[in-house]
């Protein structure tokens, strides 16, 4: 058995995680809880300080958990990349955003790859977890790591393992979401599989890094396309004067061949509106147009404007215009029960309403300040609800009392069917 294999089996391998955000911190905690000594590396000094003080800034990781791991000496954080030379395994969890022109921005991966290459040593395992286009691990990372003469699959190991975390989901965590792994060589896959099976319940090896990269993009493109499909069905139902929510509920009784997706004000988060563009960009370089991805983007990015049009119609029926109307938005995060506003359609809706001269406020139990839009937070009270011309429900957080909202708001546009249980016979509620 190789030395690295032995260290992994005895859980003495020094595990490193680069990028301690929504993905990296839960992963670091999962390995530390499995008993490995874990070192997190992040350029954000504030995050490093908080972790070392046992304070969590990620909703799905408790400070109590961090504190315990700190006391046990299982977890530490640093901004010093020279620690890489002491680490046996390194998982990369840095952002992979889009540029302004919607092309992949892999500059974060590039930056950490050069740091890793600088300190790479024999018997080290490197795993990329950031979502990216098929070929990144093999075509982009591998050449830099082999430049000094170390041989992949023999001296060191390189693999891709997509992160499939679902923030805010209490049932599926880093430990129990099955982990896909694809190495550059079979030995790389086996080494990464050996490591991840120590901390995760199920590991699924695939034949290559490229396959593993594509698995993630299939999953998220599947979601993007189905969200777009159901959004378009919602628009069609509106024209046909049919309740789309009733249609979906009834269709979902089919025990096979149908999986319910729900319409909404658009798409959001760091993944679904971003990842499919990584795939379409790669295909463009191969002279192929990813039509479903482009169409899904067109439909989903149009939804915020659709919501505003719907709102204008509702106000119009009450002899009001958007300009000057008091609009209270309920929920600004991209999905329910999380505090993340990245790419949230709420931001687009607020921007359009602001341009049209609306008087904007918002309530969200998870967010009290919005730097991305000029709306101020208000508490959810009888007065704030009654004082609005229209309340727009954009995120259906479970802790909001929708009965209370329905009782006091004069007019409601519900883009998420959040008022389902409390709206019988209420004329003042409109659905998407
Ligand atoms: N957030 C999710 O739900 C989710 C789910 C699945 C996959 N992903 C993917 O995981 C990756 C990370 O996403 P995230 O949401 O955790 O991002 P994030 O922004 O929450 O965290 C990234 C962290 O990397 C750090 N960082 C940036 N550049 C660095 C560098 N050069 N060296 C060290 N640290 C650096 C940042 O300071 C930040 O703490 C992305 O590719 C994303 O697409 C995210």
Short mmCIF file of C-alpha atoms and ligand atoms in Angstrom, two decimals:
data_model
loop_
_atom_site.label_atom_id
_atom_site.label_comp_id
_atom_site.label_asym_id
_atom_site.label_seq_id
_atom_site.Cartn_x
_atom_site.Cartn_y
_atom_site.Cartn_z
CA UNK A 1 0.00 0.00 0.00
CA UNK A 2 1.33 3.46 -0.87
CA UNK A 3 2.17 5.86 1.91
CA UNK A 4 -0.69 8.18 1.01
CA UNK A 5 -3.14 5.27 0.92
CA UNK A 6 -2.01 4.24 4.41
CA UNK A 7 -2.43 7.76 5.76
CA UNK A 8 -5.92 7.95 4.25
CA UNK A 9 -6.90 4.57 5.69
CA UNK A 10 -5.71 5.58 9.16
CA UNK A 11 -7.28 9.04 8.77
CA UNK A 12 -3.97 10.71 9.55
CA UNK A 13 -3.63 12.25 6.06
CA UNK A 14 -3.47 16.04 6.31
CA UNK A 15 -6.47 17.24 4.34
CA UNK A 16 -6.50 20.69 2.75
CA UNK A 17 -9.47 22.62 1.42
CA UNK A 18 -8.92 25.75 -0.68
CA UNK A 19 -11.88 28.17 -0.67
CA UNK A 20 -13.98 28.15 2.50
CA UNK A 21 -17.36 29.32 1.24
CA UNK A 22 -20.74 27.61 0.91
CA UNK A 23 -19.04 24.48 -0.45
CA UNK A 24 -15.57 24.47 1.12
CA UNK A 25 -16.50 24.99 4.77
CA UNK A 26 -19.06 22.14 4.97
CA UNK A 27 -16.53 19.90 3.18
CA UNK A 28 -13.78 20.84 5.63
CA UNK A 29 -16.16 20.07 8.51
CA UNK A 30 -17.10 16.69 6.97
CA UNK A 31 -13.45 15.59 6.78
CA UNK A 32 -12.65 16.97 10.24
CA UNK A 33 -15.65 15.13 11.71
CA UNK A 34 -14.36 11.94 10.09
CA UNK A 35 -11.19 12.45 12.16
CA UNK A 36 -8.78 13.92 9.61
CA UNK A 37 -6.62 16.90 10.57
CA UNK A 38 -8.01 19.57 8.20
CA UNK A 39 -6.47 22.85 7.08
CA UNK A 40 -8.64 25.34 5.22
CA UNK A 41 -7.01 27.97 3.02
CA UNK A 42 -8.81 31.15 2.00
CA UNK A 43 -7.63 34.56 0.79
CA UNK A 44 -10.41 36.14 2.84
CA UNK A 45 -8.71 36.92 6.17
CA UNK A 46 -12.04 37.57 7.83
CA UNK A 47 -13.26 34.01 7.13
CA UNK A 48 -9.96 32.59 8.40
CA UNK A 49 -10.26 34.56 11.64
CA UNK A 50 -13.86 33.49 12.16
CA UNK A 51 -13.13 29.80 11.62
CA UNK A 52 -10.18 29.91 13.99
CA UNK A 53 -12.46 31.58 16.56
CA UNK A 54 -14.99 28.75 16.09
CA UNK A 55 -17.57 31.05 14.51
CA UNK A 56 -19.54 29.95 11.49
CA UNK A 57 -20.68 32.30 8.72
CA UNK A 58 -22.41 29.54 6.75
CA UNK A 59 -26.00 28.68 7.62
CA UNK A 60 -25.56 24.91 7.23
CA UNK A 61 -22.56 24.77 9.59
CA UNK A 62 -23.14 25.51 13.27
CA UNK A 63 -20.69 27.51 15.36
CA UNK A 64 -20.99 24.80 18.00
CA UNK A 65 -19.74 22.24 15.48
CA UNK A 66 -16.82 24.49 14.46
CA UNK A 67 -15.96 25.24 18.05
CA UNK A 68 -15.82 21.53 18.94
CA UNK A 69 -13.60 20.73 15.94
CA UNK A 70 -11.31 23.62 16.88
CA UNK A 71 -11.06 22.32 20.46
CA UNK A 72 -10.26 18.83 19.20
CA UNK A 73 -7.50 20.35 17.05
CA UNK A 74 -9.09 18.90 13.92
CA UNK A 75 -9.62 22.12 11.98
CA UNK A 76 -7.58 25.21 11.32
CA UNK A 77 -7.68 27.96 8.71
CA UNK A 78 -5.00 30.08 7.12
CA UNK A 79 -4.29 32.44 4.22
CA UNK A 80 -0.75 31.14 3.92
CA UNK A 81 -0.38 28.89 0.89
CA UNK A 82 3.04 27.55 1.96
CA UNK A 83 1.09 25.13 4.17
CA UNK A 84 0.36 23.27 0.90
CA UNK A 85 3.75 21.61 1.10
CA UNK A 86 2.69 19.82 4.30
CA UNK A 87 -0.72 18.69 3.03
CA UNK A 88 -1.41 15.20 1.72
CA UNK A 89 -4.66 16.01 -0.06
CA UNK A 90 -6.02 19.28 -1.46
CA UNK A 91 -9.64 19.88 -2.53
CA UNK A 92 -10.31 23.05 -4.54
CA UNK A 93 -13.61 24.85 -3.83
CA UNK A 94 -13.09 28.32 -5.28
CA UNK A 95 -15.75 30.27 -7.21
CA UNK A 96 -16.35 29.71 -10.93
CA UNK A 97 -18.44 32.70 -11.99
CA UNK A 98 -19.22 34.09 -15.43
CA UNK A 99 -17.61 37.11 -17.02
CA UNK A 100 -19.81 40.04 -18.12
CA UNK A 101 -20.11 38.39 -21.54
CA UNK A 102 -21.29 35.12 -19.87
CA UNK A 103 -18.06 33.29 -20.60
CA UNK A 104 -16.48 31.06 -17.91
CA UNK A 105 -14.18 32.91 -15.54
CA UNK A 106 -11.75 30.28 -14.32
CA UNK A 107 -9.25 32.83 -13.00
CA UNK A 108 -9.83 31.60 -9.41
CA UNK A 109 -8.98 28.03 -10.47
CA UNK A 110 -5.95 29.37 -12.38
CA UNK A 111 -4.70 31.25 -9.36
CA UNK A 112 -4.90 28.27 -6.97
CA UNK A 113 -3.47 25.90 -9.57
CA UNK A 114 -0.26 27.91 -9.74
CA UNK A 115 0.00 27.92 -5.94
CA UNK A 116 -0.52 24.15 -5.85
CA UNK A 117 2.01 23.63 -8.68
CA UNK A 118 4.56 25.64 -6.71
CA UNK A 119 4.28 23.31 -3.70
CA UNK A 120 3.25 20.03 -5.35
CA UNK A 121 5.07 17.01 -3.99
CA UNK A 122 5.07 13.26 -4.45
CA UNK A 123 2.25 11.33 -2.76
CA UNK A 124 -0.18 14.25 -2.92
CA UNK A 125 -3.80 14.08 -4.10
CA UNK A 126 -5.44 17.10 -5.76
CA UNK A 127 -9.21 17.18 -6.30
CA UNK A 128 -11.08 19.94 -8.10
CA UNK A 129 -14.63 20.43 -6.76
CA UNK A 130 -15.57 23.76 -8.38
CA UNK A 131 -18.13 23.42 -11.16
CA UNK A 132 -16.51 23.92 -14.54
CA UNK A 133 -16.57 22.93 -18.22
CA UNK A 134 -15.62 19.38 -19.30
CA UNK A 135 -11.89 19.23 -19.84
CA UNK A 136 -10.77 21.76 -17.20
CA UNK A 137 -9.01 19.23 -14.96
CA UNK A 138 -7.23 17.47 -17.80
CA UNK A 139 -6.56 20.32 -20.21
CA UNK A 140 -6.00 23.20 -17.82
CA UNK A 141 -4.82 21.91 -14.42
CA UNK A 142 -2.86 18.78 -15.40
CA UNK A 143 -0.25 20.46 -17.67
CA UNK A 144 0.68 22.95 -14.96
CA UNK A 145 1.02 20.24 -12.32
CA UNK A 146 3.20 18.00 -14.49
CA UNK A 147 5.43 20.85 -15.68
CA UNK A 148 8.13 20.09 -13.10
CA UNK A 149 8.32 16.42 -14.03
CA UNK A 150 6.06 14.67 -11.51
CA UNK A 151 3.96 11.98 -13.19
CA UNK A 152 0.22 11.88 -12.68
CA UNK A 153 -1.21 8.60 -11.36
CA UNK A 154 2.29 7.56 -10.26
CA UNK A 155 3.87 10.38 -8.25
CA UNK A 156 0.76 12.42 -7.55
CA UNK A 157 -2.98 12.04 -8.13
CA UNK A 158 -5.49 14.36 -9.78
CA UNK A 159 -9.29 14.01 -9.95
CA UNK A 160 -12.52 15.95 -10.35
CA UNK A 161 -15.39 15.53 -7.90
CA UNK A 162 -18.40 17.78 -8.43
CA UNK A 163 -19.94 19.43 -5.40
CA UNK A 164 -23.67 18.70 -5.23
CA UNK A 165 -24.56 20.52 -1.99
CA UNK A 166 -28.05 21.95 -1.67
CA UNK A 167 -27.75 24.85 0.81
CA UNK A 168 -30.61 25.05 3.29
CA UNK A 169 -31.59 21.40 2.78
CA UNK A 170 -31.46 19.74 6.22
CA UNK A 171 -31.87 16.21 4.82
CA UNK A 172 -28.92 16.15 2.43
CA UNK A 173 -25.48 17.16 3.68
CA UNK A 174 -21.86 16.82 2.56
CA UNK A 175 -21.81 13.38 4.24
CA UNK A 176 -24.89 11.76 2.68
CA UNK A 177 -25.03 13.23 -0.84
CA UNK A 178 -23.49 10.58 -3.11
CA UNK A 179 -20.11 11.80 -4.35
CA UNK A 180 -19.09 11.39 -7.99
CA UNK A 181 -15.36 10.98 -8.65
CA UNK A 182 -13.46 10.86 -11.93
CA UNK A 183 -9.67 10.73 -11.96
CA UNK A 184 -7.16 11.47 -14.70
CA UNK A 185 -5.99 7.84 -14.43
CA UNK A 186 -7.59 4.82 -12.72
CA UNK A 187 -5.04 5.19 -9.89
CA UNK A 188 -6.18 8.80 -9.39
CA UNK A 189 -9.84 7.73 -9.22
CA UNK A 190 -8.97 5.00 -6.73
CA UNK A 191 -6.99 7.38 -4.50
CA UNK A 192 -9.71 10.05 -4.48
CA UNK A 193 -12.31 7.35 -3.87
CA UNK A 194 -10.28 6.06 -0.93
CA UNK A 195 -10.20 9.54 0.62
CA UNK A 196 -13.81 10.56 0.08
CA UNK A 197 -15.22 7.19 1.22
CA UNK A 198 -13.73 7.88 4.64
CA UNK A 199 -15.98 10.91 5.10
CA UNK A 200 -18.92 10.35 2.72
CA UNK A 201 -21.51 7.58 2.81
CA UNK A 202 -21.44 6.79 -0.89
CA UNK A 203 -18.83 7.43 -3.57
CA UNK A 204 -19.51 6.75 -7.24
CA UNK A 205 -16.45 6.43 -9.46
CA UNK A 206 -16.77 7.32 -13.15
CA UNK A 207 -14.36 6.65 -15.99
CA UNK A 208 -12.67 10.07 -16.29
CA UNK A 209 -12.41 13.57 -14.86
CA UNK A 210 -14.19 14.86 -17.97
CA UNK A 211 -17.14 12.53 -17.33
CA UNK A 212 -17.40 13.73 -13.72
CA UNK A 213 -17.33 17.36 -14.94
CA UNK A 214 -20.13 16.57 -17.39
CA UNK A 215 -22.25 14.82 -14.72
CA UNK A 216 -22.50 18.08 -12.78
CA UNK A 217 -23.37 20.07 -15.89
CA UNK A 218 -26.05 17.58 -16.90
CA UNK A 219 -27.63 17.86 -13.44
CA UNK A 220 -27.74 21.63 -13.45
CA UNK A 221 -28.68 21.99 -17.11
CA UNK A 222 -31.54 19.56 -16.44
CA UNK A 223 -32.77 21.88 -13.70
CA UNK A 224 -32.30 25.05 -15.76
CA UNK A 225 -34.23 23.61 -18.72
CA UNK A 226 -37.06 22.23 -16.60
CA UNK A 227 -37.41 25.47 -14.66
CA UNK A 228 -37.64 27.28 -18.00
CA UNK A 229 -40.20 24.80 -19.30
CA UNK A 230 -42.46 25.20 -16.31
CA UNK A 231 -42.04 28.98 -16.38
CA UNK A 232 -43.23 28.99 -19.96
CA UNK A 233 -46.11 26.66 -19.04
CA UNK A 234 -47.05 29.23 -16.35
CA UNK A 235 -47.14 31.99 -18.98
CA UNK A 236 -49.28 29.78 -21.24
CA UNK A 237 -51.66 28.93 -18.38
CA UNK A 238 -52.03 32.62 -17.60
CA UNK A 239 -53.14 33.31 -21.18
CA UNK A 240 -55.49 30.33 -21.01
CA UNK A 241 -56.84 31.40 -17.61
CA UNK A 242 -55.85 28.11 -16.01
CA UNK A 243 -54.24 27.79 -12.56
CA UNK A 244 -50.76 26.41 -13.34
CA UNK A 245 -50.25 25.29 -9.74
CA UNK A 246 -53.35 23.12 -9.87
CA UNK A 247 -52.15 21.64 -13.16
CA UNK A 248 -48.73 20.73 -11.72
CA UNK A 249 -50.22 19.28 -8.55
CA UNK A 250 -52.52 17.04 -10.58
CA UNK A 251 -49.79 16.04 -13.07
CA UNK A 252 -47.51 15.12 -10.16
CA UNK A 253 -49.92 12.35 -9.15
CA UNK A 254 -48.60 10.33 -12.10
CA UNK A 255 -46.34 7.76 -10.44
CA UNK A 256 -43.85 7.58 -13.33
CA UNK A 257 -42.48 9.71 -16.15
CA UNK A 258 -43.22 13.08 -14.54
CA UNK A 259 -41.21 15.07 -12.03
CA UNK A 260 -42.75 18.31 -10.77
CA UNK A 261 -40.88 21.58 -11.25
CA UNK A 262 -42.48 24.83 -10.11
CA UNK A 263 -42.60 28.22 -11.80
CA UNK A 264 -41.26 31.33 -10.16
CA UNK A 265 -39.86 34.81 -10.67
CA UNK A 266 -36.76 33.56 -12.50
CA UNK A 267 -33.66 31.59 -11.53
CA UNK A 268 -30.93 32.36 -9.05
CA UNK A 269 -27.98 31.26 -6.96
CA UNK A 270 -24.39 30.57 -7.87
CA UNK A 271 -25.18 27.40 -9.84
CA UNK A 272 -28.29 27.09 -12.03
CA UNK A 273 -28.01 30.44 -13.90
CA UNK A 274 -24.23 30.01 -14.25
CA UNK A 275 -23.20 26.39 -14.82
CA UNK A 276 -25.06 25.69 -18.10
CA UNK A 277 -23.11 28.57 -19.69
CA UNK A 278 -19.88 26.71 -18.90
CA UNK A 279 -21.19 23.88 -21.05
CA UNK A 280 -22.49 26.06 -23.89
CA UNK A 281 -19.19 27.97 -23.97
CA UNK A 282 -17.18 24.74 -24.29
CA UNK A 283 -19.48 23.54 -27.07
CA UNK A 284 -19.06 26.84 -28.89
CA UNK A 285 -15.33 26.12 -29.08
CA UNK A 286 -16.31 22.85 -30.81
CA UNK A 287 -18.59 24.67 -33.23
CA UNK A 288 -21.82 23.41 -31.65
CA UNK A 289 -24.68 25.56 -30.41
CA UNK A 290 -26.26 24.36 -27.14
CA UNK A 291 -29.82 25.33 -28.07
CA UNK A 292 -31.69 24.11 -25.00
CA UNK A 293 -29.32 26.03 -22.72
CA UNK A 294 -29.76 29.26 -24.65
CA UNK A 295 -33.53 28.93 -24.78
CA UNK A 296 -33.73 28.13 -21.06
CA UNK A 297 -31.66 31.22 -20.32
CA UNK A 298 -33.91 33.35 -22.51
CA UNK A 299 -37.10 32.20 -20.76
CA UNK A 300 -35.70 32.31 -17.22
CA UNK A 301 -34.03 35.70 -17.51
CA UNK A 302 -37.25 37.13 -18.89
CA UNK A 303 -39.26 36.12 -15.80
CA UNK A 304 -38.43 39.18 -13.63
CA UNK A 305 -39.81 41.42 -16.38
CA UNK A 306 -42.86 39.16 -16.63
CA UNK A 307 -43.44 39.62 -12.88
CA UNK A 308 -43.20 43.40 -13.24
CA UNK A 309 -45.66 43.37 -16.16
CA UNK A 310 -48.07 41.31 -14.09
CA UNK A 311 -47.67 43.74 -11.19
CA UNK A 312 -48.33 46.70 -13.50
CA UNK A 313 -51.56 45.03 -14.68
CA UNK A 314 -52.74 44.41 -11.12
CA UNK A 315 -52.04 47.99 -10.07
CA UNK A 316 -53.68 49.25 -13.25
CA UNK A 317 -56.91 47.45 -12.31
CA UNK A 318 -56.88 49.57 -9.16
CA UNK A 319 -56.22 52.83 -11.03
CA UNK A 320 -52.59 52.87 -9.92
CA UNK A 321 -49.27 52.97 -11.70
CA UNK A 322 -45.94 51.45 -10.71
CA UNK A 323 -44.54 54.97 -10.48
CA UNK A 324 -45.19 56.20 -6.97
CA UNK A 325 -46.76 52.95 -5.73
CA UNK A 326 -45.52 51.44 -2.49
CA UNK A 327 -44.32 47.94 -3.27
CA UNK A 328 -43.33 45.62 -0.44
CA UNK A 329 -41.31 42.62 -1.56
CA UNK A 330 -41.46 39.50 0.60
CA UNK A 331 -38.28 37.47 0.27
CA UNK A 332 -35.21 38.55 -1.67
CA UNK A 333 -33.00 35.46 -1.55
CA UNK A 334 -32.79 33.19 -4.60
CA UNK A 335 -34.64 30.36 -2.90
CA UNK A 336 -36.50 29.63 0.30
CA UNK A 337 -34.86 29.30 3.71
CA UNK A 338 -31.38 30.48 2.68
CA UNK A 339 -29.64 33.83 3.12
CA UNK A 340 -27.94 33.88 -0.30
CA UNK A 341 -28.97 36.66 -2.71
CA UNK A 342 -26.45 35.83 -5.46
CA UNK A 343 -28.16 36.07 -8.88
CA UNK A 344 -31.53 36.32 -7.11
CA UNK A 345 -34.36 37.33 -9.47
CA UNK A 346 -35.54 39.64 -6.66
CA UNK A 347 -32.63 41.93 -7.49
CA UNK A 348 -33.68 42.21 -11.13
CA UNK A 349 -37.29 42.85 -10.17
CA UNK A 350 -36.22 45.56 -7.72
CA UNK A 351 -33.98 47.19 -10.34
CA UNK A 352 -36.76 47.30 -12.92
CA UNK A 353 -39.26 48.65 -10.39
CA UNK A 354 -36.78 51.26 -9.26
CA UNK A 355 -36.28 52.44 -12.84
CA UNK A 356 -40.04 52.76 -13.14
CA UNK A 357 -40.25 54.93 -10.04
CA UNK A 358 -41.78 52.54 -7.47
CA UNK A 359 -41.41 53.22 -3.78
CA UNK A 360 -39.62 50.03 -2.64
CA UNK A 361 -39.24 48.18 0.63
CA UNK A 362 -38.62 44.53 1.46
CA UNK A 363 -38.90 42.01 4.23
CA UNK A 364 -36.73 38.91 4.43
CA UNK A 365 -36.06 36.97 7.64
CA UNK A 366 -32.53 36.15 6.42
CA UNK A 367 -31.42 39.45 4.85
CA UNK A 368 -31.68 42.90 6.38
CA UNK A 369 -29.48 44.90 4.02
CA UNK A 370 -29.31 44.81 0.27
CA UNK A 371 -26.30 46.41 -1.32
CA UNK A 372 -27.37 45.31 -4.79
CA UNK A 373 -30.66 47.27 -4.90
CA UNK A 374 -32.08 50.42 -3.39
CA UNK A 375 -34.86 49.02 -1.23
CA UNK A 376 -34.92 49.26 2.54
CA UNK A 377 -35.80 46.48 4.97
CA UNK A 378 -39.00 46.83 7.00
CA UNK A 379 -40.41 44.54 9.67
CA UNK A 380 -43.43 42.40 8.79
CA UNK A 381 -46.20 44.16 10.68
CA UNK A 382 -49.87 45.03 10.19
CA UNK A 383 -48.78 48.59 9.34
CA UNK A 384 -46.10 47.73 6.77
CA UNK A 385 -48.43 45.27 5.05
CA UNK A 386 -51.47 47.54 5.10
CA UNK A 387 -49.35 50.53 4.00
CA UNK A 388 -48.22 48.87 0.78
CA UNK A 389 -50.13 49.24 -2.48
CA UNK A 390 -49.10 45.72 -3.37
CA UNK A 391 -47.09 42.97 -1.66
CA UNK A 392 -45.03 40.82 -4.02
CA UNK A 393 -44.00 37.40 -2.72
CA UNK A 394 -40.73 36.55 -4.45
CA UNK A 395 -39.25 33.97 -2.04
CA UNK A 396 -41.46 31.59 -0.08
CA UNK A 397 -39.51 31.35 3.19
CA UNK A 398 -41.23 28.84 5.43
CA UNK A 399 -41.04 30.93 8.59
CA UNK A 400 -43.21 33.73 7.17
CA UNK A 401 -46.83 33.72 8.42
CA UNK A 402 -48.70 33.92 5.10
CA UNK A 403 -52.09 33.95 6.85
CA UNK A 404 -51.02 37.17 8.55
CA UNK A 405 -49.78 38.55 5.22
CA UNK A 406 -53.07 37.72 3.49
CA UNK A 407 -55.10 39.24 6.30
CA UNK A 408 -53.36 42.62 6.21
CA UNK A 409 -52.03 43.25 2.70
CA UNK A 410 -54.45 45.09 0.40
CA UNK A 411 -53.18 43.37 -2.77
CA UNK A 412 -50.79 40.46 -3.29
CA UNK A 413 -48.84 39.10 -6.23
CA UNK A 414 -47.71 35.64 -5.22
CA UNK A 415 -45.01 34.29 -7.57
CA UNK A 416 -44.43 31.10 -5.53
CA UNK A 417 -47.87 29.84 -4.51
CA UNK A 418 -46.89 30.61 -0.92
CA UNK A 419 -50.45 31.59 -0.03
CA UNK A 420 -51.88 28.28 -1.19
CA UNK A 421 -53.25 27.20 2.20
CA UNK A 422 -54.74 30.58 3.12
CA UNK A 423 -56.17 32.15 0.02
CA UNK A 424 -59.59 30.56 -0.50
CA UNK A 425 -61.97 33.13 -1.86
CA UNK A 426 -59.46 35.98 -1.63
CA UNK A 427 -59.82 38.15 -4.71
CA UNK A 428 -56.89 40.32 -3.72
CA UNK A 429 -54.33 37.56 -4.36
CA UNK A 430 -52.94 37.02 -7.85
CA UNK A 431 -50.64 34.20 -8.81
CA UNK A 432 -47.77 34.28 -11.27
N1 LIG B 1 -23.07 27.31 -3.40
C1 LIG B 1 -23.56 26.17 -3.82
O1 LIG B 1 -24.68 25.80 -3.50
C2 LIG B 1 -22.76 25.25 -4.72
C3 LIG B 1 -23.27 23.97 -4.96
C4 LIG B 1 -22.55 23.12 -5.79
C5 LIG B 1 -21.38 23.57 -6.40
N2 LIG B 1 -20.93 24.84 -6.18
C6 LIG B 1 -19.68 25.24 -6.84
O2 LIG B 1 -18.66 25.25 -5.84
C7 LIG B 1 -17.71 26.29 -6.12
C8 LIG B 1 -17.59 27.22 -4.92
O3 LIG B 1 -18.83 27.86 -4.71
P1 LIG B 1 -19.24 28.54 -3.34
O4 LIG B 1 -20.70 28.79 -3.41
O5 LIG B 1 -18.68 27.76 -2.19
O6 LIG B 1 -18.44 29.93 -3.47
P2 LIG B 1 -18.15 30.98 -2.30
O7 LIG B 1 -17.97 32.27 -2.96
O8 LIG B 1 -19.15 30.82 -1.20
O9 LIG B 1 -16.75 30.49 -1.70
C9 LIG B 1 -15.56 30.53 -2.39
C10 LIG B 1 -14.43 30.85 -1.42
O10 LIG B 1 -13.20 30.82 -2.15
C11 LIG B 1 -12.38 31.85 -1.66
N3 LIG B 1 -11.36 32.16 -2.66
C12 LIG B 1 -11.49 32.88 -3.81
N4 LIG B 1 -10.32 32.91 -4.47
C13 LIG B 1 -9.44 32.19 -3.72
C14 LIG B 1 -8.07 31.88 -3.87
N5 LIG B 1 -7.38 32.29 -4.93
N6 LIG B 1 -7.49 31.15 -2.90
C15 LIG B 1 -8.17 30.74 -1.82
N7 LIG B 1 -9.47 31.00 -1.61
C16 LIG B 1 -10.10 31.72 -2.57
C17 LIG B 1 -13.35 32.99 -1.38
O11 LIG B 1 -12.79 33.92 -0.47
C18 LIG B 1 -14.54 32.22 -0.78
O12 LIG B 1 -14.44 32.10 0.61
C19 LIG B 1 -18.21 26.97 -7.40
O13 LIG B 1 -17.59 26.38 -8.50
C20 LIG B 1 -19.68 26.64 -7.41
O14 LIG B 1 -20.22 26.64 -8.70
C21 LIG B 1 -21.60 25.68 -5.35
#
